């Protein structure tokens, strides 16, 4: 029986908090499991460095992901190459698994348009900063794949807060009606900035909302990367090859916690207790997977150390590369608005260029 | 305002908070609702301490749903309450757009006065704070274009409190856009207790005889600075701060122009279809025979607001404002 065929209130789990298996371990090779660990570790380290860059004034506002690596890497791992990811603004971990260079992620949060340019070979949309708007795009993209007879699933990531927006309802409703190959992946990290999950919905779970749209909803331990992988993999397979009478879309609610602030502009100590944070830290997905991999002989001190060293080098190189990137040419503001520049935009660009010629940066840059 | 009132030295965002506090104390029909306005005190601290003082029924953390906030606030307003709905950033206001333009703006008209909508929708707006994508736009023209909405954009702490109190007391919906670039940029004297700054009245910030410059919100500061620089070169600049962009104080706008015969408009919103066009048309309609030069529009460009590495080039700078005013004077 598929792991998706369960009561939406019955949370799927593969690993205990101490890494002991309590469910069926997904069929992944040793290398894949170690890679999963490495990417989670990388996402955490990247996150720590990014927050510190912001604190040092080397980057703008940044939304941290610590605590959510298991959900992000576990779900992205379940996608096939032809599948698509439609992220929110916090999916730096899922994005790195999809192949988005870390440098791009850094550039985006450093205010460079180039950071929003997804490489041609990466099946991923730019981040969505408004809440839940990407849900409809993901439904439409999956619908297109179906109408074009292409065998690809589209995964959309969003938070618990997003489930309150009208776009969430509309996106899932269309998906149900048109039976689109979607995986709706809700990173329920308990807090929409300062507003707790209980204030978003009176439903016992978010997963159960799927029932009303006519497809399966499953709640998974979002800090258990193997459970996340198992559920997402089953959902991806069903999206592309449903059984007779089965609907393609799935809603996955990955129950997790953001250890840090909503963004670097936020102070979570104002609205939540440190005790709560400490409780959730016991479920940390990284030591959890590490314990399992050590226990089963897939990791040892030497391998962990090698991973740590290579990850630190990789992140340091990405930061150096991003910081060496020259500031974009001011004239780039006027490009890519339309396929062809309109006469008015051309005139404004020319007027700007003349003024820039006369004044240089001094005429524009503030302290 | 009575002589006995004490003044406090507040930032613009503290004046927002003080205005809310004053009206919540005066009128128990006033409720504040939005995302993170409660325990967190608002992401810019505009509602700090209000939840502790007035409780969960009057300072309401809502689910994350802008259409939900605006639409339920309309329902509350029709039933005799005075909701002040916060949109966390004006860039996230669009899900509420339908509720605001199709319903809040039209309820009085379509019910022929049977139902009214005394609603305030507050939102931080505008650029210049190195914020992420969708956090910096100036789209006041959308709302000013809509019949049935008043649109207020203060530029000083004093005006902020007085205009917010007027907005809450106004019998019709008011869009209250707060220039977040100057939320904490300076302080100003703000009386304790209540006072109103009337909606629909511009303020002449600086008198001059050579050219009239119309602006509002965060652009008032670079405009004043440019005016001072020009003064050193012997150019006398009058600066008119609109304060309310709809309904616009056309009397003050025209009066100033009749004196100077030359004009420039400064706003950070895109040039095309911006309020500069409305001001220019007003001058054409009402004071053509006084006009001695084309009206200069110093505005944001007709491009999506860039990510922050380039935002300083997008926003009108002092040098750009100065040059624009000079063009109007030297024509």
XYZ file of C-alpha atoms in Angstrom:
698
model
C 0.000 0.000 0.000
C 1.303 3.453 -0.857
C 2.576 5.589 2.000
C 0.104 8.189 0.792
C -2.886 6.020 1.633
C -3.123 6.920 5.260
C -5.170 9.079 7.552
C -3.952 12.687 7.133
C -3.617 12.832 10.920
C -1.315 9.807 11.064
C 2.159 11.285 10.690
C 4.628 9.344 8.561
C 8.015 8.762 10.179
C 10.983 6.608 9.220
C 13.603 7.646 11.773
C 13.196 8.258 15.483
C 14.739 11.429 16.856
C 17.851 9.412 17.754
C 18.102 7.978 14.237
C 16.635 4.543 14.983
C 14.495 3.325 12.078
C 10.822 2.964 12.957
C 9.519 2.701 9.416
C 10.534 1.353 6.058
C 13.851 2.884 4.971
C 13.501 4.117 1.383
C 15.385 2.368 -1.353
C 18.340 4.723 -1.752
C 21.944 3.711 -2.401
C 24.669 4.300 0.188
C 26.048 7.095 -1.962
C 22.662 8.753 -2.254
C 22.127 8.632 1.480
C 25.531 10.147 2.153
C 24.904 12.816 -0.485
C 21.613 13.623 1.202
C 23.466 14.106 4.466
C 26.134 16.223 2.800
C 23.581 18.514 1.185
C 21.739 18.983 4.459
C 24.992 19.824 6.156
C 25.828 22.190 3.301
C 22.449 23.930 3.566
C 22.987 24.431 7.317
C 26.495 25.764 6.919
C 25.456 28.035 4.063
C 22.644 29.356 6.224
C 24.935 30.126 9.147
C 27.346 31.974 6.892
C 24.531 33.881 5.149
C 23.112 35.126 8.453
C 26.568 36.236 9.468
C 27.097 38.065 6.161
C 23.878 39.946 6.773
C 24.988 40.849 10.297
C 28.232 42.208 8.910
C 26.381 44.361 6.393
C 27.647 42.300 3.458
C 24.168 41.137 2.457
C 20.603 42.449 2.728
C 17.684 40.857 4.554
C 17.924 37.055 4.402
C 15.435 34.329 5.374
C 17.192 31.537 7.286
C 16.280 27.875 6.848
C 17.991 26.127 9.773
C 15.844 23.254 11.042
C 14.221 22.787 7.648
C 17.065 20.997 5.817
C 15.451 17.577 6.134
C 12.244 18.739 4.486
C 14.016 20.682 1.754
C 16.684 18.180 0.772
C 14.481 15.137 1.391
C 11.741 16.461 -0.892
C 14.034 17.784 -3.626
C 15.821 14.420 -3.623
C 12.576 12.744 -4.633
C 12.258 14.730 -7.869
C 13.472 13.314 -11.172
C 15.547 15.451 -13.485
C 12.570 16.339 -15.706
C 10.491 17.475 -12.746
C 10.102 21.089 -11.645
C 10.419 23.010 -8.400
C 8.372 26.136 -7.667
C 9.869 27.511 -4.458
C 8.923 30.148 -1.924
C 11.762 32.420 -0.730
C 13.257 30.039 1.836
C 14.085 27.040 -0.348
C 17.845 27.625 -0.668
C 18.448 23.990 0.319
C 16.001 22.498 -2.181
C 17.426 24.865 -4.808
C 20.997 23.738 -4.258
C 19.921 20.128 -4.708
C 18.221 21.073 -7.969
C 21.530 22.549 -9.143
C 21.131 26.269 -8.529
C 24.664 27.530 -7.795
C 25.067 28.909 -4.259
C 26.503 32.048 -5.801
C 23.142 32.810 -7.441
C 21.312 32.473 -4.167
C 23.797 34.815 -2.523
C 23.592 37.345 -5.351
C 19.812 37.449 -5.118
C 19.907 38.316 -1.424
C 22.715 40.793 -2.162
C 20.267 42.646 -4.388
C 21.558 41.575 -7.803
C 19.020 40.768 -10.507
C 21.396 38.117 -11.807
C 20.577 36.013 -8.749
C 17.070 35.586 -10.126
C 18.321 34.176 -13.412
C 17.899 30.410 -13.116
C 20.395 28.499 -15.322
C 18.819 26.874 -18.379
C 19.489 23.339 -17.167
C 17.850 23.822 -13.773
C 14.113 23.086 -13.725
C 13.179 25.633 -11.167
C 11.270 28.887 -11.010
C 12.638 32.068 -9.386
C 11.661 32.469 -5.738
C 8.205 33.809 -4.929
C 8.315 36.518 -2.273
C 4.546 37.207 -2.078
C 2.775 34.455 -0.175
C 1.192 31.464 -1.959
C 1.189 33.079 -5.397
C 3.464 30.306 -6.721
C 0.863 27.634 -5.928
C -1.214 28.653 -8.930
C 1.839 28.869 -11.180
C 2.810 25.357 -10.181
C -0.671 24.100 -10.942
C -0.614 25.812 -14.322
C 2.853 24.492 -15.106
C 1.812 20.937 -14.236
C -1.355 21.362 -16.256
C 0.782 22.428 -19.244
C 2.966 19.332 -18.839
C -0.149 17.189 -18.884
C -1.664 18.941 -21.920
C 1.671 18.672 -23.723
C 1.909 14.946 -22.893
C 5.174 15.462 -21.071
C 6.035 13.155 -18.273
C 6.983 15.599 -15.529
C 5.773 16.419 -12.057
C 5.749 19.899 -10.532
C 6.490 20.371 -6.858
C 5.460 23.582 -5.171
C 6.829 24.599 -1.770
C 5.103 27.030 0.576
C 4.664 27.553 4.284
C 1.858 27.033 6.769
C 0.919 30.710 6.508
C 0.418 30.347 2.761
C -2.444 27.921 3.330
C -4.536 30.877 4.545
C -4.283 32.730 1.248
C -6.945 32.440 -1.424
C -4.318 31.414 -3.980
C -3.642 28.220 -2.023
C -7.272 27.213 -2.236
C -7.544 28.111 -5.900
C -4.332 26.300 -6.826
C -5.305 23.068 -5.110
C -8.851 23.292 -6.379
C -7.724 23.605 -9.993
C -5.255 20.773 -9.468
C -8.033 18.513 -8.253
C -10.456 19.469 -10.995
C -7.928 19.166 -13.828
C -6.019 16.294 -12.220
C -2.629 17.922 -12.661
C 0.710 16.204 -11.843
C 1.460 18.300 -8.745
C 3.104 17.772 -5.406
C 2.039 20.523 -3.015
C 4.685 20.545 -0.341
C 3.794 22.525 2.757
C 6.734 23.369 4.982
C 4.719 23.754 8.151
C 7.394 25.344 10.335
C 4.800 26.383 12.946
C 5.251 30.144 12.601
C 4.249 32.658 9.918
C 6.565 35.348 11.281
C 4.934 35.769 14.720
C 1.621 34.071 14.033
C 1.405 30.438 15.166
C 0.019 27.643 13.024
C -3.125 27.484 15.230
C -4.037 30.976 14.065
C -3.863 30.006 10.403
C -6.476 27.282 10.450
C -8.831 25.523 12.825
C -8.160 22.247 10.977
C -6.423 19.594 13.061
C -3.890 19.164 10.261
C -3.041 20.956 7.056
C -2.792 17.606 5.274
C -6.487 16.919 5.732
C -7.382 19.935 3.582
C -6.516 17.762 0.561
C -9.587 15.633 1.217
C -11.817 18.549 0.298
C -10.011 18.963 -3.026
C -10.507 15.316 -3.876
C -6.944 14.039 -3.561
C -4.597 12.577 -1.000
C -3.041 14.516 1.834
C -0.326 13.140 4.023
C 1.348 14.469 7.109
C 5.006 13.654 7.439
C 7.659 14.320 10.060
C 9.387 17.173 8.271
C 12.533 16.801 10.346
C 12.937 13.227 9.200
C 14.530 13.432 5.742
C 13.833 9.781 4.946
C 10.132 10.060 5.737
C 9.985 13.248 3.648
C 11.735 11.470 0.809
C 9.418 8.453 0.990
C 6.249 10.526 0.897
C 7.471 12.886 -1.821
C 8.769 10.034 -3.958
C 5.411 8.268 -3.783
C 3.672 11.534 -4.653
C 5.985 12.183 -7.632
C 5.414 8.672 -8.970
C 1.672 8.962 -8.561
C 1.671 12.373 -10.272
C 3.284 10.866 -13.347
C 1.817 7.346 -13.304
C -1.386 7.226 -11.317
C -3.135 3.918 -10.824
C -6.587 3.434 -12.260
C -8.969 5.826 -10.522
C -6.187 7.621 -8.644
C -5.905 11.425 -8.720
C -2.477 12.823 -9.584
C -2.034 15.674 -7.063
C -0.909 15.221 -3.455
C -0.678 17.628 -0.552
C 2.206 16.859 1.787
C 2.349 18.608 5.132
C 5.900 18.372 6.445
C 5.762 19.176 10.159
C 8.927 21.000 11.150
C 10.349 24.059 12.862
C 12.369 27.077 11.873
C 15.087 27.338 14.479
C 15.909 30.949 13.666
C 14.116 34.137 12.750
C 11.640 34.555 9.892
C 14.229 36.807 8.285
C 17.236 38.645 9.624
C 14.857 41.614 10.137
C 12.829 39.600 12.660
C 13.385 38.918 16.373
C 11.560 35.703 17.329
C 12.252 36.106 21.068
C 9.437 38.701 21.064
C 6.779 36.103 20.241
C 7.974 32.616 21.121
C 9.636 30.848 24.038
C 13.201 29.623 23.876
C 11.979 26.405 25.580
C 9.908 25.674 22.501
C 12.927 26.159 20.262
C 15.013 23.843 22.471
C 12.326 21.137 22.322
C 12.311 21.219 18.538
C 16.103 21.227 18.345
C 15.984 17.686 19.736
C 14.408 16.712 16.428
C 17.215 18.327 14.381
C 17.269 16.495 11.037
C 21.050 16.602 10.616
C 22.257 14.660 13.702
C 19.238 12.427 13.189
C 20.300 11.287 9.730
C 23.942 11.259 10.789
C 23.175 8.867 13.670
C 21.338 6.522 11.312
C 24.147 6.591 8.757
C 26.816 5.974 11.402
C 24.808 3.190 12.991
C 24.428 1.444 9.640
C 28.100 1.870 8.743
C 27.622 4.414 5.999
C 29.387 7.233 7.787
C 32.290 7.428 10.221
C 34.384 10.190 11.799
C 36.696 10.344 8.842
C 33.926 10.679 6.277
C 32.061 13.268 8.354
C 35.213 15.308 8.710
C 35.866 15.160 4.976
C 32.313 16.342 4.308
C 32.664 19.215 6.747
C 35.897 20.378 5.158
C 34.612 20.184 1.600
C 31.370 21.946 2.503
C 33.206 24.811 4.207
C 35.438 25.248 1.162
C 32.492 25.151 -1.207
C 30.538 27.800 0.702
C 33.602 30.015 1.177
C 34.282 29.885 -2.561
C 30.666 30.776 -3.371
C 30.778 33.762 -1.019
C 34.032 34.963 -2.517
C 32.627 34.611 -6.007
C 29.431 36.479 -5.105
C 31.305 39.281 -3.385
C 33.690 39.639 -6.333
C 30.775 40.162 -8.647
C 30.823 43.821 -9.712
C 27.749 45.900 -9.026
C 25.381 45.582 -11.982
C 25.480 48.355 -14.554
C 22.764 50.880 -13.654
C 21.519 50.705 -17.235
C 20.438 47.102 -16.579
C 17.322 48.509 -14.885
C 15.938 49.252 -18.312
C 16.545 45.852 -19.885
C 14.268 42.829 -19.887
C 11.115 44.822 -19.159
C 9.730 43.757 -22.537
C 11.151 41.649 -25.344
C 11.640 44.935 -27.148
C 12.255 48.227 -25.388
C 9.326 50.613 -25.784
C 10.069 54.126 -27.073
C 9.289 55.612 -23.643
C 11.597 53.242 -21.780
C 14.307 53.869 -24.370
C 13.902 57.619 -23.867
C 14.085 57.231 -20.085
C 17.162 54.996 -20.385
C 18.852 57.585 -22.599
C 17.999 60.436 -20.258
C 19.362 58.377 -17.368
C 22.572 57.604 -19.274
C 23.174 61.285 -19.994
C 22.622 62.223 -16.401
C 24.877 59.393 -15.221
C 27.533 60.658 -17.596
C 27.333 64.095 -15.995
C 27.093 63.089 -12.345
C 28.571 59.585 -12.025
C 27.702 57.524 -8.953
C 27.931 60.611 -6.753
C 24.722 61.978 -8.184
C 22.782 58.892 -7.156
C 24.231 56.848 -4.329
C 23.077 57.633 -0.832
C 25.163 56.995 2.269
C -4.993 71.995 19.702
C -5.006 73.437 23.193
C -2.005 75.270 24.624
C -1.759 72.893 27.544
C -0.856 69.909 25.400
C 2.576 68.439 25.911
C 4.678 67.446 22.946
C 6.837 64.401 22.420
C 9.720 63.977 20.038
C 8.771 61.025 17.850
C 9.836 59.261 14.682
C 7.262 58.852 11.943
C 6.561 55.218 12.831
C 6.197 56.142 16.503
C 3.686 58.767 15.412
C 1.702 56.025 13.638
C 1.676 54.059 16.866
C 0.724 57.129 18.869
C -2.126 57.931 16.478
C -3.486 54.391 16.756
C -3.142 54.458 20.532
C -4.923 57.796 20.774
C -7.920 56.731 18.701
C -8.148 53.309 20.330
C -8.315 55.083 23.677
C -10.889 57.602 22.426
C -13.135 55.205 20.589
C -13.705 51.583 21.487
C -15.065 50.846 18.014
C -11.510 51.092 16.701
C -9.770 47.764 16.133
C -6.367 47.111 14.601
C -6.029 43.990 12.497
C -3.390 42.413 10.293
C -0.396 40.110 10.109
C 1.955 40.258 13.113
C 0.305 43.370 14.564
C -0.398 41.700 17.927
C 2.192 40.172 20.198
C 4.976 41.018 17.757
C 3.929 44.673 17.628
C 4.171 44.838 13.825
C 7.221 44.137 11.688
C 8.090 47.853 11.838
C 6.881 48.188 15.480
C 3.965 50.400 14.368
C 1.628 48.622 16.783
C 4.107 48.034 19.600
C 2.501 47.581 22.996
C -1.068 47.947 21.705
C -1.845 44.239 22.079
C -0.656 44.263 25.707
C -2.834 47.262 26.449
C -5.986 46.578 24.448
C -6.009 42.785 24.183
C -6.697 40.210 21.536
C -10.148 41.469 20.525
C -8.928 44.920 19.562
C -5.444 44.180 18.254
C -5.966 41.166 16.089
C -3.361 38.904 14.560
C -5.137 37.503 11.536
C -4.366 34.519 9.348
C -1.959 35.356 6.532
C -4.531 36.547 3.992
C -4.664 40.127 2.741
C -7.961 39.692 0.940
C -9.300 38.150 4.136
C -8.100 41.098 6.205
C -9.532 43.753 3.876
C -12.771 41.898 3.198
C -13.586 41.123 6.826
C -12.611 44.676 7.781
C -15.192 45.923 5.275
C -17.793 43.714 6.944
C -16.830 45.052 10.368
C -16.935 48.653 9.152
C -20.450 48.209 7.781
C -21.580 47.005 11.197
C -20.431 50.111 13.036
C -16.848 49.293 13.908
C -13.805 51.328 12.904
C -11.233 48.837 11.666
C -7.682 49.861 10.876
C -6.309 47.109 8.680
C -2.562 46.790 8.254
C -1.046 45.432 5.071
C 2.462 44.405 6.045
C 3.989 45.955 2.910
C 2.102 47.721 0.146
C 3.681 45.211 -2.254
C 1.619 42.473 -0.609
C -1.621 44.418 -0.827
C -2.700 43.104 -4.215
C -4.706 40.103 -2.974
C -6.802 42.734 -1.147
C -7.110 44.930 -4.228
C -10.406 43.430 -5.325
C -11.952 43.974 -1.909
C -10.631 47.533 -1.735
C -11.595 48.741 -5.211
C -14.679 46.632 -5.907
C -16.231 46.938 -2.471
C -14.700 49.375 0.032
C -14.580 52.134 -2.573
C -18.095 51.541 -3.890
C -20.201 50.473 -0.969
C -21.632 53.919 -0.278
C -22.375 54.543 -3.965
C -23.961 51.243 -4.765
C -26.081 51.087 -1.630
C -27.048 54.753 -2.175
C -25.740 55.606 1.276
C -27.414 52.749 3.139
C -24.051 51.108 3.856
C -20.779 52.909 4.394
C -17.235 51.821 4.887
C -15.297 53.830 7.491
C -12.167 51.774 6.998
C -8.474 52.643 7.101
C -6.000 50.441 5.260
C -2.454 51.233 6.379
C 0.624 50.051 4.546
C 4.338 50.819 4.638
C 5.283 51.809 1.105
C 8.089 53.061 -1.087
C 11.738 52.217 -1.554
C 15.189 52.994 -0.299
C 15.664 50.547 2.552
C 17.578 47.790 0.751
C 14.582 45.512 1.106
C 13.964 42.293 -0.841
C 11.879 42.023 -4.006
C 8.272 43.363 -3.899
C 9.034 45.441 -0.775
C 9.793 48.818 -2.359
C 7.184 49.824 -4.912
C 5.136 53.038 -4.917
C 1.740 52.339 -6.389
C -0.333 55.152 -4.907
C -1.687 55.970 -8.367
C -3.645 52.675 -8.398
C -5.622 53.825 -5.398
C -5.826 57.504 -6.339
C -7.329 56.372 -9.639
C -10.181 54.684 -7.823
C -13.226 56.847 -7.134
C -14.386 56.436 -3.567
C -10.963 56.068 -1.965
C -9.001 58.764 -0.187
C -5.233 58.335 -0.310
C -2.981 59.874 2.310
C 0.846 59.922 2.345
C 2.396 61.807 5.268
C 5.964 63.105 5.392
C 6.387 64.271 8.991
C 5.649 62.711 12.398
C 3.242 65.544 13.250
C 1.211 65.068 10.090
C 1.312 61.301 10.433
C -0.486 61.276 13.741
C -2.949 64.018 12.832
C -3.758 62.537 9.444
C -4.133 59.028 10.856
C -6.617 60.292 13.435
C -8.528 62.087 10.673
C -8.457 58.932 8.568
C -9.896 56.816 11.374
C -12.642 59.394 11.951
C -13.371 59.733 8.250
C -16.734 58.252 7.227
C -15.212 56.745 4.066
C -12.340 54.387 3.263
C -8.846 55.843 3.463
C -5.673 54.258 2.112
C -2.892 55.397 4.413
C 0.525 54.875 2.840
C 3.494 55.268 5.174
C 6.858 56.059 3.559
C 9.022 53.504 5.305
C 12.289 55.099 4.168
C 11.579 57.882 6.670
C 9.966 55.719 9.370
C 12.988 56.361 11.567
C 15.032 58.861 9.561
C 14.313 61.825 11.848
C 12.185 62.931 14.752
C 9.654 65.690 15.072
C 7.448 67.283 17.703
C 4.151 65.499 18.096
C 1.496 66.716 20.544
C 0.223 64.253 23.103
C -3.490 63.587 22.952
C -5.643 64.032 19.930
C -5.595 66.493 17.076
C -6.509 66.273 13.430
C -4.615 67.226 10.330
C -7.348 67.561 7.720
C -7.392 65.159 4.793
C -7.207 66.960 1.450
C -4.997 69.874 2.465
C -1.484 70.329 1.126
C 1.257 72.104 3.118
C 3.647 74.671 1.727
C 6.929 73.488 3.250
C 9.018 76.271 1.856
C 8.020 79.495 0.199
C 9.624 80.657 -3.025
C 8.976 82.765 -6.066
C 10.758 81.193 -9.049
C 9.359 77.686 -9.264
C 6.792 75.464 -7.529
C 7.815 71.906 -6.695
C 5.090 69.435 -5.795
C 5.959 66.308 -3.877
C 4.902 64.056 -0.985
C 6.084 61.271 1.294
C 9.753 60.296 1.369
C 10.586 62.491 -1.638
C 9.894 65.618 0.397
C 13.358 65.417 1.965
C 15.510 65.265 -1.191
C 13.247 67.942 -2.666
C 13.849 70.270 0.278
C 17.566 69.602 0.060
C 17.595 70.370 -3.655
C 15.635 73.556 -2.973
C 18.237 74.681 -0.440
C 21.070 73.977 -2.868
C 19.305 76.009 -5.524
C 18.757 78.861 -3.106
C 22.543 79.226 -2.929
C 22.486 79.818 -6.679
C 19.809 82.434 -6.293
C 16.854 80.246 -7.321
C 13.846 80.655 -5.068
C 11.958 77.362 -4.790
C 8.529 76.846 -3.295
C 7.927 73.276 -2.072
C 4.381 72.001 -1.743
C 3.902 68.738 0.167
C 0.577 67.283 -0.991
C 0.076 65.093 2.140
C -3.155 63.776 0.612
C -2.818 62.622 -2.998
C -6.537 62.015 -3.363
C -8.536 64.206 -3.069
C -5.769 66.532 -4.180
C -5.582 70.084 -2.855
C -5.809 71.738 -6.248
C -6.357 75.165 -4.766
C -2.954 75.217 -3.081
C -1.327 73.660 -6.150
C -2.714 76.338 -8.465
C -2.154 79.189 -6.052
C 1.531 78.422 -5.871
C 1.837 78.091 -9.637
C 0.100 81.395 -10.258
C 2.907 82.971 -8.268
C 5.822 81.172 -9.943
C 4.632 80.138 -13.414
C 7.055 77.210 -13.394
C 6.706 73.781 -11.860
C 8.297 70.418 -11.193
C 6.800 67.312 -9.644
C 8.832 64.769 -7.672
C 7.617 61.266 -6.892
C 9.299 57.885 -6.672
C 6.419 56.118 -8.406
C 6.882 55.367 -12.113
C 6.479 58.357 -14.381
C 3.799 57.054 -16.727
C 0.336 57.399 -15.259
C 1.836 58.735 -12.028
C 0.370 61.578 -10.016
C 2.782 63.975 -11.693
C 0.592 63.655 -14.748
C -2.478 64.629 -12.740
C -0.744 67.667 -11.286
C 0.506 68.721 -14.706
C -2.975 68.404 -16.200
C -4.407 70.406 -13.326
C -1.998 73.250 -14.050
C -2.930 73.127 -17.726
C -6.617 73.247 -16.921
C -6.566 75.904 -14.259
C -3.526 78.101 -14.794
C -2.444 77.829 -18.420
C -1.971 81.541 -18.854
C 0.520 81.628 -15.987
C 2.681 78.885 -17.447
C 6.172 79.877 -18.561
C 7.847 76.478 -18.965
C 6.989 72.804 -19.415
C 6.272 71.035 -16.129
C 9.207 68.788 -15.204
C 8.398 65.320 -13.920
C 11.120 63.811 -11.755
C 9.918 60.291 -11.104
C 10.754 56.620 -10.899
C 11.273 54.948 -14.249
C 8.758 52.828 -16.137
C 10.505 49.627 -15.116
C 9.877 47.138 -12.322
C 11.521 48.397 -9.141
C 15.061 46.971 -9.261
C 16.619 44.806 -6.564
C 18.465 46.953 -4.081
C 21.908 46.934 -5.722
C 20.423 49.416 -8.201
C 17.670 51.118 -6.246
C 19.607 54.340 -5.670
C 19.725 54.839 -9.415
C 15.980 54.342 -9.661
C 14.885 56.690 -6.896
C 15.004 60.440 -7.577
C 18.227 61.654 -5.933
C 18.987 65.181 -4.761
C 21.105 65.763 -7.875
C 18.352 64.546 -10.142
C 15.713 66.647 -8.408
C 17.964 69.675 -8.536
C 18.596 69.226 -12.232
C 14.891 68.814 -12.967
C 13.983 71.958 -11.074
C 16.752 73.835 -12.849
C 15.340 72.723 -16.211
C 11.986 74.218 -15.282
C 13.595 77.443 -14.168
C 15.998 77.845 -17.089
C 13.590 77.000 -19.897
